[in-house]
Coordinates of C-alpha atoms and ligand atoms in Angstrom, one line a residue:
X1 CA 0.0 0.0 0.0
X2 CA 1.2 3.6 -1.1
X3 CA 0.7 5.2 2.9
X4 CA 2.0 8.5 1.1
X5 CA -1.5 8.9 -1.3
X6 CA -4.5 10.4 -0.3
X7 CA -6.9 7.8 -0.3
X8 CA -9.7 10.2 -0.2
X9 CA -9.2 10.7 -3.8
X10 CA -11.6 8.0 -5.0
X11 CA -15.1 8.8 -5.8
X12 CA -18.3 6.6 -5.7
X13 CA -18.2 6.3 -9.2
X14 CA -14.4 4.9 -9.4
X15 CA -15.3 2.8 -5.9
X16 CA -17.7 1.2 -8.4
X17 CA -15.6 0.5 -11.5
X18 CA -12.6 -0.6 -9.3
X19 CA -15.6 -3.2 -7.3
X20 CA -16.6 -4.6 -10.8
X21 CA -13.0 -4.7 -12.2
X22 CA -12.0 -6.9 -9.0
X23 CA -14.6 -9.4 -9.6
X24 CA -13.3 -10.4 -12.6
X25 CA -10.1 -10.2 -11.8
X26 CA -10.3 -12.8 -8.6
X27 CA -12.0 -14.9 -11.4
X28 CA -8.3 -15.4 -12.4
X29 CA -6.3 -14.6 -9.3
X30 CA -8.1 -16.5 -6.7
X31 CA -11.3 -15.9 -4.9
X32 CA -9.3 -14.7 -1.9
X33 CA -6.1 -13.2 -3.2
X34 CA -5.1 -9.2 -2.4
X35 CA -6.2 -7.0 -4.4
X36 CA -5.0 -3.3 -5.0
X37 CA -6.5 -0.6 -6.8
X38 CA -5.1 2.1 -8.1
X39 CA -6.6 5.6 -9.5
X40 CA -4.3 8.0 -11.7
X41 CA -6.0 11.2 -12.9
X42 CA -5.2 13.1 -16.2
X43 CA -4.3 16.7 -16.4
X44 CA -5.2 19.8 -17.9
X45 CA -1.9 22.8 -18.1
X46 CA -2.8 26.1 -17.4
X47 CA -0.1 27.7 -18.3
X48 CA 4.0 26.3 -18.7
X49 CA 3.9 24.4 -22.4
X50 CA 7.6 23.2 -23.1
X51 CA 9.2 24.0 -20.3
X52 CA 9.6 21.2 -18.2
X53 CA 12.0 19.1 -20.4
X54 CA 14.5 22.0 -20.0
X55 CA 13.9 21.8 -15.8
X56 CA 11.6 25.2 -15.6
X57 CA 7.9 25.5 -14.1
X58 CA 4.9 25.0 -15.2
X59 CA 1.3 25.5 -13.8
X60 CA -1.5 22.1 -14.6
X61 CA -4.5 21.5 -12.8
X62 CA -4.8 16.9 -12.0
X63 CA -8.3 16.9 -13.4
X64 CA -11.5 15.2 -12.0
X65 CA -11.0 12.2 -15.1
X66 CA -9.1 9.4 -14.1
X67 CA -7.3 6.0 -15.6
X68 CA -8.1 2.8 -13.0
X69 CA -5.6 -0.2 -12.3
X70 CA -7.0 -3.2 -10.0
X71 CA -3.8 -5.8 -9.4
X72 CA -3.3 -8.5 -7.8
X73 CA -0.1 -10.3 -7.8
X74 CA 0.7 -13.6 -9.9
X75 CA 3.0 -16.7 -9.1
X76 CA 4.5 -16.6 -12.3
X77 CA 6.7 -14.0 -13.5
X78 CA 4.8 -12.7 -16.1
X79 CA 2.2 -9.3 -16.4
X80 CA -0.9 -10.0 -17.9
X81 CA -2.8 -6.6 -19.3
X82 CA -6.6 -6.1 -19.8
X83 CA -8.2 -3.3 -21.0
X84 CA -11.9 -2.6 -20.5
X85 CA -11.5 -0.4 -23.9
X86 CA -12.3 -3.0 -26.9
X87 CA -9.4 -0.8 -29.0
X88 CA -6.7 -2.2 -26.6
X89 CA -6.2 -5.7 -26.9
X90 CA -4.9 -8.1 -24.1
X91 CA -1.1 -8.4 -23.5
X92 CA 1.4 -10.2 -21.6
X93 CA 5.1 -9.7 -20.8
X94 CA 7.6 -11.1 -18.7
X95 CA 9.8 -9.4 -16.2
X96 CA 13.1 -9.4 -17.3
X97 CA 16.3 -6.9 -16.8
X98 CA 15.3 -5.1 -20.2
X99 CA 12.2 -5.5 -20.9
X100 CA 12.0 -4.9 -24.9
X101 CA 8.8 -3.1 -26.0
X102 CA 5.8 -3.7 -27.9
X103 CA 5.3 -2.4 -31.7
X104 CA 5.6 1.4 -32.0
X105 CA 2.6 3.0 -30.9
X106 CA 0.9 -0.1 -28.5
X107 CA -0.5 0.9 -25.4
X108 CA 0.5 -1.6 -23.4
X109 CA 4.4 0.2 -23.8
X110 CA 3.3 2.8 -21.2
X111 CA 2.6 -0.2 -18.9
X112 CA 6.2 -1.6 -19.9
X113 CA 7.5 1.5 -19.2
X114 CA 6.3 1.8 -15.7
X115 CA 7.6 -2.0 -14.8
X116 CA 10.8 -1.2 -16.0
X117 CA 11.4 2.0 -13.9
X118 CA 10.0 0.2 -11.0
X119 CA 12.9 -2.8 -12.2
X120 CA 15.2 0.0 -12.3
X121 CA 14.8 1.9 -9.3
X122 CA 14.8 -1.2 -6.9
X123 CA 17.5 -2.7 -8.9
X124 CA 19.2 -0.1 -7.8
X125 CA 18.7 0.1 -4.3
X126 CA 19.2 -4.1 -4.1
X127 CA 15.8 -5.1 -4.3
X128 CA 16.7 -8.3 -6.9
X129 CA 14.8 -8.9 -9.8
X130 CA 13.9 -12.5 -9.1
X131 CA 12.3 -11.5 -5.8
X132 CA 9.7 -9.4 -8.2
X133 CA 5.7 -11.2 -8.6
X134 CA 4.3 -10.7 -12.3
X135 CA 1.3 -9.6 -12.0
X136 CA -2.5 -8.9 -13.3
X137 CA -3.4 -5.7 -14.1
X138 CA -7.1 -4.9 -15.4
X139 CA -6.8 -1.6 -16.7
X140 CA -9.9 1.3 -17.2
X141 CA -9.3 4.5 -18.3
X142 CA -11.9 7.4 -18.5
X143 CA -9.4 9.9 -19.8
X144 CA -10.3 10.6 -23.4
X145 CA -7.2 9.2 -25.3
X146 CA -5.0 11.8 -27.1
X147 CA -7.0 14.9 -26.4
X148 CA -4.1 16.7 -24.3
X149 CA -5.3 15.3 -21.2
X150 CA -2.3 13.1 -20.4
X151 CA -4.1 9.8 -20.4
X152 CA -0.9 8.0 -21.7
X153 CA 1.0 9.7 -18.0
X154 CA -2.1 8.5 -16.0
X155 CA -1.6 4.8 -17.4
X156 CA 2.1 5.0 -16.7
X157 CA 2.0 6.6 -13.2
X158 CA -0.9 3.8 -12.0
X159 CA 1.0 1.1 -13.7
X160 CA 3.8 1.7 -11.8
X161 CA 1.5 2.4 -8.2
X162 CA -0.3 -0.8 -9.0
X163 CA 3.2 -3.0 -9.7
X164 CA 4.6 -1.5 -6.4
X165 CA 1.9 -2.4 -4.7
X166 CA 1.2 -6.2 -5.7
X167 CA 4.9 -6.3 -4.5
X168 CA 4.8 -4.7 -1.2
X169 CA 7.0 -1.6 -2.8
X170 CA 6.2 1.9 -1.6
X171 CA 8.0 5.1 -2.6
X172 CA 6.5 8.6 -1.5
X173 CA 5.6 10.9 -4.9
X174 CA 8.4 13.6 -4.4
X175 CA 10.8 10.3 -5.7
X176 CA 8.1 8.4 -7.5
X177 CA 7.4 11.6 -10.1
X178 CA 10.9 11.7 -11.5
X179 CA 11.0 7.9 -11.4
X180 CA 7.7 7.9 -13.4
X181 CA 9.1 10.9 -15.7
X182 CA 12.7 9.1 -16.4
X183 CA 10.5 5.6 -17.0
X184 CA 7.8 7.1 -19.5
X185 CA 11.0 8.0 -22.2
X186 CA 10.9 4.5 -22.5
X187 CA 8.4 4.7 -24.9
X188 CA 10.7 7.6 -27.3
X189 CA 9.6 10.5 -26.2
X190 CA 12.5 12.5 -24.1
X191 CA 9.4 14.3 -22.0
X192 CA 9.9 16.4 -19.1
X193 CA 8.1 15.9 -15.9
X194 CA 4.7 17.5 -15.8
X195 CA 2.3 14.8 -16.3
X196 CA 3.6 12.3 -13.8
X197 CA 4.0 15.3 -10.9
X198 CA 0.4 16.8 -12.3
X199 CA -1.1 12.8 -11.9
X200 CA 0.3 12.3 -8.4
X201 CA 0.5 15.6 -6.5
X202 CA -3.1 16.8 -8.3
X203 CA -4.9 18.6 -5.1
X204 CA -8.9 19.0 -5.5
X205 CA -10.0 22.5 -6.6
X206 CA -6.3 23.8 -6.8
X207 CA -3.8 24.0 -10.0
X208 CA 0.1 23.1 -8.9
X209 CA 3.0 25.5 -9.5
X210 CA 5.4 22.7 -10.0
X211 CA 9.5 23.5 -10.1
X212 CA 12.1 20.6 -10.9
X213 CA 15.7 19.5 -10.1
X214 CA 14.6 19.2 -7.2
X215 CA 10.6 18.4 -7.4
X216 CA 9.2 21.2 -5.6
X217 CA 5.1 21.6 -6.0
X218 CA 2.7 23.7 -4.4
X219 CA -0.8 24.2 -4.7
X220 CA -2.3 27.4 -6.1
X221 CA -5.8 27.8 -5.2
X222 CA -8.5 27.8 -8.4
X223 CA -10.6 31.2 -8.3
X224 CA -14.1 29.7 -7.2
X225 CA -15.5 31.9 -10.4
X226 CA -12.9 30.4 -12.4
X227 CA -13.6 27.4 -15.2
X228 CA -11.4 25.4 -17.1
X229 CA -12.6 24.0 -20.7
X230 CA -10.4 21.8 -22.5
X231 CA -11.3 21.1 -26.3
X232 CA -10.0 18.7 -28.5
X233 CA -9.5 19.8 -31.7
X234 CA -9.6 16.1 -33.5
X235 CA -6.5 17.0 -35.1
X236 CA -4.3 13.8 -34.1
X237 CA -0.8 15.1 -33.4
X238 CA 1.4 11.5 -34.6
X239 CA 2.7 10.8 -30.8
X240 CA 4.6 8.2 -32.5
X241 CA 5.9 9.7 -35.8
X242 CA 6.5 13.0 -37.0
X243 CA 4.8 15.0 -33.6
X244 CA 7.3 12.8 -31.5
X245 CA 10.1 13.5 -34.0
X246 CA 9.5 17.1 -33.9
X247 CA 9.4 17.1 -30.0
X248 CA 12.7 15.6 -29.6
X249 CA 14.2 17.8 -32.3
X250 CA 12.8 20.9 -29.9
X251 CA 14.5 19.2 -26.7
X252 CA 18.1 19.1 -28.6
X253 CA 17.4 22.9 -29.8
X254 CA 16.6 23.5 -26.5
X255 CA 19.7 22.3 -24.5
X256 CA 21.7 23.7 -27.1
X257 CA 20.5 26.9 -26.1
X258 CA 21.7 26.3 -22.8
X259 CA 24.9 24.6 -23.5
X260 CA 25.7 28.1 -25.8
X261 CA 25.0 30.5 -23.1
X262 CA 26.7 28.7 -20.3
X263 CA 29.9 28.8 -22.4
X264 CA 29.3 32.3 -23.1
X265 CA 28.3 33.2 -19.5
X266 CA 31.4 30.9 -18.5
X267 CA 28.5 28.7 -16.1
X268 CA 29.8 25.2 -15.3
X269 CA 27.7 21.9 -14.9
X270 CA 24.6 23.4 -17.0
X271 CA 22.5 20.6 -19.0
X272 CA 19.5 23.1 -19.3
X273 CA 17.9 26.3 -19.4
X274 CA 16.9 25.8 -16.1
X275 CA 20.1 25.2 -14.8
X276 CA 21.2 28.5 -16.8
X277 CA 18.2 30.0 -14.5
X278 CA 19.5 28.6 -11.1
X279 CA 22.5 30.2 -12.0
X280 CA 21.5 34.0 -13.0
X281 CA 19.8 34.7 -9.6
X282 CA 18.2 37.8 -10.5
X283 CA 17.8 36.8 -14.6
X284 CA 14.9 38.0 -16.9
X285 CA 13.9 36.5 -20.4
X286 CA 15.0 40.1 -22.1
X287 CA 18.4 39.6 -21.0
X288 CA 19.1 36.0 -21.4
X289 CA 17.5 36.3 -25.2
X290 CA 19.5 39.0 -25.6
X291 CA 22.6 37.5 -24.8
X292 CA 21.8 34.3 -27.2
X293 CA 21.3 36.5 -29.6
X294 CA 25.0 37.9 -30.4
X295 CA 26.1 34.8 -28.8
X296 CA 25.4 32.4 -32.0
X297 CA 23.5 32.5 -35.0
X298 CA 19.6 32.1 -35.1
X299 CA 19.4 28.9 -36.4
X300 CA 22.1 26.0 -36.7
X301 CA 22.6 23.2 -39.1
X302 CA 21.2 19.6 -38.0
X303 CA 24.4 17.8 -38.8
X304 CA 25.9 19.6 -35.0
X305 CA 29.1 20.4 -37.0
X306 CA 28.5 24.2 -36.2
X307 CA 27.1 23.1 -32.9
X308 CA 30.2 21.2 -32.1
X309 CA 32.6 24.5 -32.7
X310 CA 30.7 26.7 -31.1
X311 CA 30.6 24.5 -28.3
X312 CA 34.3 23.5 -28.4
X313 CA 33.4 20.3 -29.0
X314 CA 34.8 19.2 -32.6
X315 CA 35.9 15.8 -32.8
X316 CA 32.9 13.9 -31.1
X317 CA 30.6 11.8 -32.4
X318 CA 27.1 13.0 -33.7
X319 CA 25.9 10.7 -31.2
X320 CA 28.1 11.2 -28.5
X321 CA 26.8 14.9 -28.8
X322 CA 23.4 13.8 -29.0
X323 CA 23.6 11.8 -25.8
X324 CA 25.3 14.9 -24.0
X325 CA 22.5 16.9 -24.4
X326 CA 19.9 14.9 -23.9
X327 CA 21.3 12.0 -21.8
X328 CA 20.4 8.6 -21.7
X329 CA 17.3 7.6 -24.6
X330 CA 19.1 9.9 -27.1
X331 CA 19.4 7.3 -29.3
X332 CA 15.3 7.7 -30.1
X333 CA 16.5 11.2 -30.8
X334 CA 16.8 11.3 -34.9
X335 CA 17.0 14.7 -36.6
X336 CA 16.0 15.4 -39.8
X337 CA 18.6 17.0 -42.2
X338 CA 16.1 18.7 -43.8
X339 CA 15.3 21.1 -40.8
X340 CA 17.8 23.7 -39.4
X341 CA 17.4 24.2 -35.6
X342 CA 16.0 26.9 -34.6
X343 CA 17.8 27.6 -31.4
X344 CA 17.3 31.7 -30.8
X345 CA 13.3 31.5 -31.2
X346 CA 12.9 27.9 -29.1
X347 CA 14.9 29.7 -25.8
X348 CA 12.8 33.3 -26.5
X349 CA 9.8 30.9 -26.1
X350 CA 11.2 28.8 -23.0
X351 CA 12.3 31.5 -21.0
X352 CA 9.2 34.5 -21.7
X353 CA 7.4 31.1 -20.7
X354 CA 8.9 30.9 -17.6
X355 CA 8.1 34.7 -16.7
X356 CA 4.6 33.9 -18.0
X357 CA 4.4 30.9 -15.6
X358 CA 5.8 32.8 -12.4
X359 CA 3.4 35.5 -13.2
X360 CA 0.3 33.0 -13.7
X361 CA 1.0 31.3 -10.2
X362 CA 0.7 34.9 -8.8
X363 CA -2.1 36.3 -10.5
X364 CA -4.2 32.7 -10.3
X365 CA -3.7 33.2 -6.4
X366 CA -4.9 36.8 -6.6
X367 CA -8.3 36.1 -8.5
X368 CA -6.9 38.0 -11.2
X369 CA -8.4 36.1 -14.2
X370 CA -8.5 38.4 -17.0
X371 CA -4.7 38.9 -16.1
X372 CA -4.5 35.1 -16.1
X373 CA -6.4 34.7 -19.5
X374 CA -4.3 37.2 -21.4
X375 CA -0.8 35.4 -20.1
X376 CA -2.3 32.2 -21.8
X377 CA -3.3 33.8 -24.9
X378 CA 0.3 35.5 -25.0
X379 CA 1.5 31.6 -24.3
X380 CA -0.7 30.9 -27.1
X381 CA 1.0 33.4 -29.6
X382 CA 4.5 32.6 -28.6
X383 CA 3.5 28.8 -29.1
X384 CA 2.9 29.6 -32.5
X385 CA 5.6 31.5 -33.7
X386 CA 8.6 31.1 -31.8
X387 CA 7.9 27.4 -31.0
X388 CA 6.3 26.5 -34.1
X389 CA 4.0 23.6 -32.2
X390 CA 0.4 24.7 -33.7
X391 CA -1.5 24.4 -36.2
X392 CA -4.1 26.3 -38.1
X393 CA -7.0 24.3 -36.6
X394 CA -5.3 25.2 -32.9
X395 CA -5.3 28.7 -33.9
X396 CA -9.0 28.4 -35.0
X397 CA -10.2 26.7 -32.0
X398 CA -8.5 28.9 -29.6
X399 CA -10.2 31.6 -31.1
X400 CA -13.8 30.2 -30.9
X401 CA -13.2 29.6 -27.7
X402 CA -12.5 33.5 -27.1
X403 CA -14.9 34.8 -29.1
X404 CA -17.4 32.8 -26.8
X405 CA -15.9 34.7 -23.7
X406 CA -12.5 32.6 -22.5
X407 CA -10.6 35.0 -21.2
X408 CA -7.3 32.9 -22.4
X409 CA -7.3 29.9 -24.5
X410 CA -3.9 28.1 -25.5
X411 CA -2.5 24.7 -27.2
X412 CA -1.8 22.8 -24.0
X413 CA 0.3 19.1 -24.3
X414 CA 2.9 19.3 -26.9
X415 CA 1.0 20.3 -30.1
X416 CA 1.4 19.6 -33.4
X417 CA -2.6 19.0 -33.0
X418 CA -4.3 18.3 -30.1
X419 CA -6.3 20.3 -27.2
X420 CA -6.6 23.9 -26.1
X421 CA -7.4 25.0 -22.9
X422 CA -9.2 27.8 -21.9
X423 CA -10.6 29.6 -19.3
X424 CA -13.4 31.8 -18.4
X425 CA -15.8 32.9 -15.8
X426 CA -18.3 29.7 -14.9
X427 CA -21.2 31.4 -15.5
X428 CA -19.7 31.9 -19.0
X429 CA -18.8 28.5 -19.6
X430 CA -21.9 27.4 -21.7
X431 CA -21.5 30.3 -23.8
X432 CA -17.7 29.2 -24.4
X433 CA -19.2 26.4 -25.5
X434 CA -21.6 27.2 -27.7
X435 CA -18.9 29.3 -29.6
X436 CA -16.8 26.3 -29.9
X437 CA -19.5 24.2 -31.4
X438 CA -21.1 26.8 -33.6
X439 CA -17.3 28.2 -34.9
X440 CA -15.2 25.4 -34.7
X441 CA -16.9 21.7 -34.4
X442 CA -20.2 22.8 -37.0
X443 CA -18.1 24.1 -40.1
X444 CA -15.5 21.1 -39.7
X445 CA -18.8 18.6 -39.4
X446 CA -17.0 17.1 -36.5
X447 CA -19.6 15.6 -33.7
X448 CA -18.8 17.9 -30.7
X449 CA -20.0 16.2 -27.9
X450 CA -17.3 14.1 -25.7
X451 CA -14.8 16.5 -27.1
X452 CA -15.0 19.7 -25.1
X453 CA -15.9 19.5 -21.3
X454 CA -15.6 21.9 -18.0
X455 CA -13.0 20.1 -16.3
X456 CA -12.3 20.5 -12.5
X457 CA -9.3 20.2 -10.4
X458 CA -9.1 17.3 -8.4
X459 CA -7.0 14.6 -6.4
X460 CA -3.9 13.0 -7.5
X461 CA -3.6 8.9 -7.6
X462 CA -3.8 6.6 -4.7
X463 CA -3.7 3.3 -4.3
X464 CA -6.1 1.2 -1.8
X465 CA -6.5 -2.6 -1.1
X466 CA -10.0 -3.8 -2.1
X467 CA -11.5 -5.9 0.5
X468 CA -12.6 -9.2 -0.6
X469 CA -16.6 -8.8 -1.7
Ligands
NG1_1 P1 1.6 15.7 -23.9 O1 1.6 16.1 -25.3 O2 0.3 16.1 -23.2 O3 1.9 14.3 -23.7 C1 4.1 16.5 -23.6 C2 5.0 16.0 -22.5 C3 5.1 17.0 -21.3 C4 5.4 18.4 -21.8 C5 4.4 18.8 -22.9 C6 4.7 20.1 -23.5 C7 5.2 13.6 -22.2 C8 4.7 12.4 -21.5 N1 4.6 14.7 -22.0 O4 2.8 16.5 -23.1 O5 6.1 16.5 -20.4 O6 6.7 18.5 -22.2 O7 4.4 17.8 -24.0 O8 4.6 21.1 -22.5 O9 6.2 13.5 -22.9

């Protein structure tokens, strides 16, 4: 059992699905064995998009949707998957040292994921891998897939909950996030730590400033006249292709943005903006950009040759480079030749970001909500052109969302497609959307409903032992 999570999490509605899911699963595991259940909500960001990769803060609310695990442990040493969700068929794997994944692109790799970071962090504080269960894991998740809500982080962060808890692990969430976060990059994507912190830290009715290196988190209190709407724009950003490809490409131009003004600045041990950050104790965005401006050229060439000189680093390997900026998983890093990166405009939008997010925690604290909106819609706009992560139909529905009365709407989860967020007044929610569905869902003939929702903040996971019915 996970002592450290607040059991109180659960509603009657979960109570129920976890009952029903542990039925069936005693079917298999013995009338009488233990059996754990574990909740993991998603999460919407207020404000903070693409900066937690680079170690700076970011502002998500753990939303009232959640992904459900029940476990019980198995005498073999194998983990059998089940998903209520016809789309995701049955799977089984065995425990090993290195567990290799699934196909590109299967869900049950998020599950592998989380076994393999649990392997990993026992390993290495001598708990042996032949002392590990396998287990069975029935698996239902309420978090519409792919619609920025960080269903795919819910299913890791209970996966890993639910395996601890079949084998009697425990690990409170200030070291469970980054474990969580350093696990998920199994499945190729080098992702910060947001959604794992967001899933397990999520406090009901507040949003959570969140800092890394260390984890730091503390909840902001939401405005009571405050709503959050979170659309899907039914543009499928390609997690596993070309959206994945271009987020690891942004992760390299991002830490060599902070590799070129730590040699310029002369700053030693720096892997990240943030850790340029740490080190400029009274820094601002203007300054920093400023300086990376006459300290390199705009853009750089995607073979690193340039790279490499300005960095002093000429005679290394592509790779070796590669994996110095981006550590271990660079080899799922592969950049196109095509593409120049864009290193000036990727570090103007990471650090105004950062003010932005200081400056939301503050205002979102104050009630200030028009304040609040217009930082998102600035987050929007800097998205767009200095990131380059949206899309025309992003723009659009960020915009239908205003024109109904948000007082911010953004892109929130990587981009590339996706979700916005907004948010507005409560009483104005229905009117924001209406707007959506008469300028954004009704002219693309795409069936609203299920795709746009009022979202609250609410608890982070738990786990609990269900008693036998
Ligand atoms: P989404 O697109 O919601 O999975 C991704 C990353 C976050 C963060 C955002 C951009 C993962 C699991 N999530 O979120 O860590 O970097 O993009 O702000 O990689």
């Amino acid at each position: 059992m996970n002592s450290h999570y607040n059991p109180d999490g659960w509603d009657t509605g979960e109570l129920e699905r976890a009952g029903a899911l542990a039925r069936e699963l005693r079917s298999i595991a013995g009338a009488n064995a233990r059996v754990f259940a574990v909740r993991a909500p998603g999460r919407a960001n207020l404000i903070g998009e693409h900066t937690d990769y680079s170690g700076l803060p970011v502002l998500p609310a753990a939303i009232d949707r959640s992904t459900i695990i029940v476990a019980a442990a198995m005498e073999s040493r194998e983990v059998t998957l089940r998903n209520a969700a016809p789309d995701f068929a049955p799977r089984t794997f065995q425990l090993e040292r290195r567990i290799p994944p699934f196909a590109q692109g299967d869900w049950a790799n998020y599950v592998k994921a989380a076994v393999q970071g649990v392997i990993d962090h026992f390993g290495a504080l001598g708990v042996a891998l032949a002392r590990l269960r396998g287990a069975a894991l029935f698996v239902e998740g309420r978090i519409t897939t792919a619609a920025g809500l960080s269903s795919s982080s819910a299913l890791t962060v209970a996966s890993a909950l639910a395996f601890m808890a079949v084998n009697g692990l425990d690990l409170p969430p200030l070291e469970c996030a980054p474990m969580v976060a350093r696990s998920e990059r199994y499945v190729g994507t080098m992702g910060g730590g947001m959604d794992q912190a967001a899933a397990l830290f999520g406090r009901r009715d507040h949003a959570l400033f969140i800092e890394f290196n260390p984890l730091r988190v503390r909840p902001v209190r939401m405005p009571s006249d405050a709503a959050i709407i979170v659309a899907d724009s039914g543009e499928i950003a390609d997690k596993s292709g070309s959206a994945r490809a271009e987020y690891n490409r942004r992760v390299v131009e991002c830490a060599l943005a902070a590799r070129i003004l730590a040699r310029t600045l002369k700053l030693q041990g720096v892997r990240t903006l943030g850790d340029v950050v740490s080190a400029r104790v009274n820094w601002n965005a203007t300054d920093l950009v400023g300086i990376l401006e006459r300290a390199a050229p705009a853009r750089l060439a995607p073979d690193l040759e340039e790279a490499k000189r300005l960095l002093d680093m000429t005679g290394i390997s592509h790779e070796s480079l590669l994996h110095e900026l981006v550590g271990p998983g660079a080899s799922s890093v592969k950049l196109d030749p095509a593409k120049p990166l864009e290193i000036f405009r990727r570090a103007r939008h990471v650090l105004t970001e950062t003010e932005r997010v200081i400056r939301g925690a503050e205002l979102l604290e104050a009630g200030q909500l028009e304040a609040m909106g217009a930082l998102m819609n600035e987050s929007h706009a800097s998205l767009a052109s200095d990131f380059e992560c949206s899309t025309a139909r992003l723009d659009k529905i960020a915009a239908s969302a205003r024109a109904g009365g948000a007082l911010g709407a953004r892109l929130t989860g990587a981009g590339f497609g996706g979700s916005i967020v907004a948010m507005c007044r409560a009483a104005d929610a229905p009117r924001v959307i209406e707007s959506l569905d008469r300028f954004y869902y009704e002219p693309l003939g795409i069936e609203a409903r299920g795709r746009r929702a009022v979202l609250h903040a609410g608890d982070g996971a738990s786990t609990i032992e269900l008693a036998v019915a």
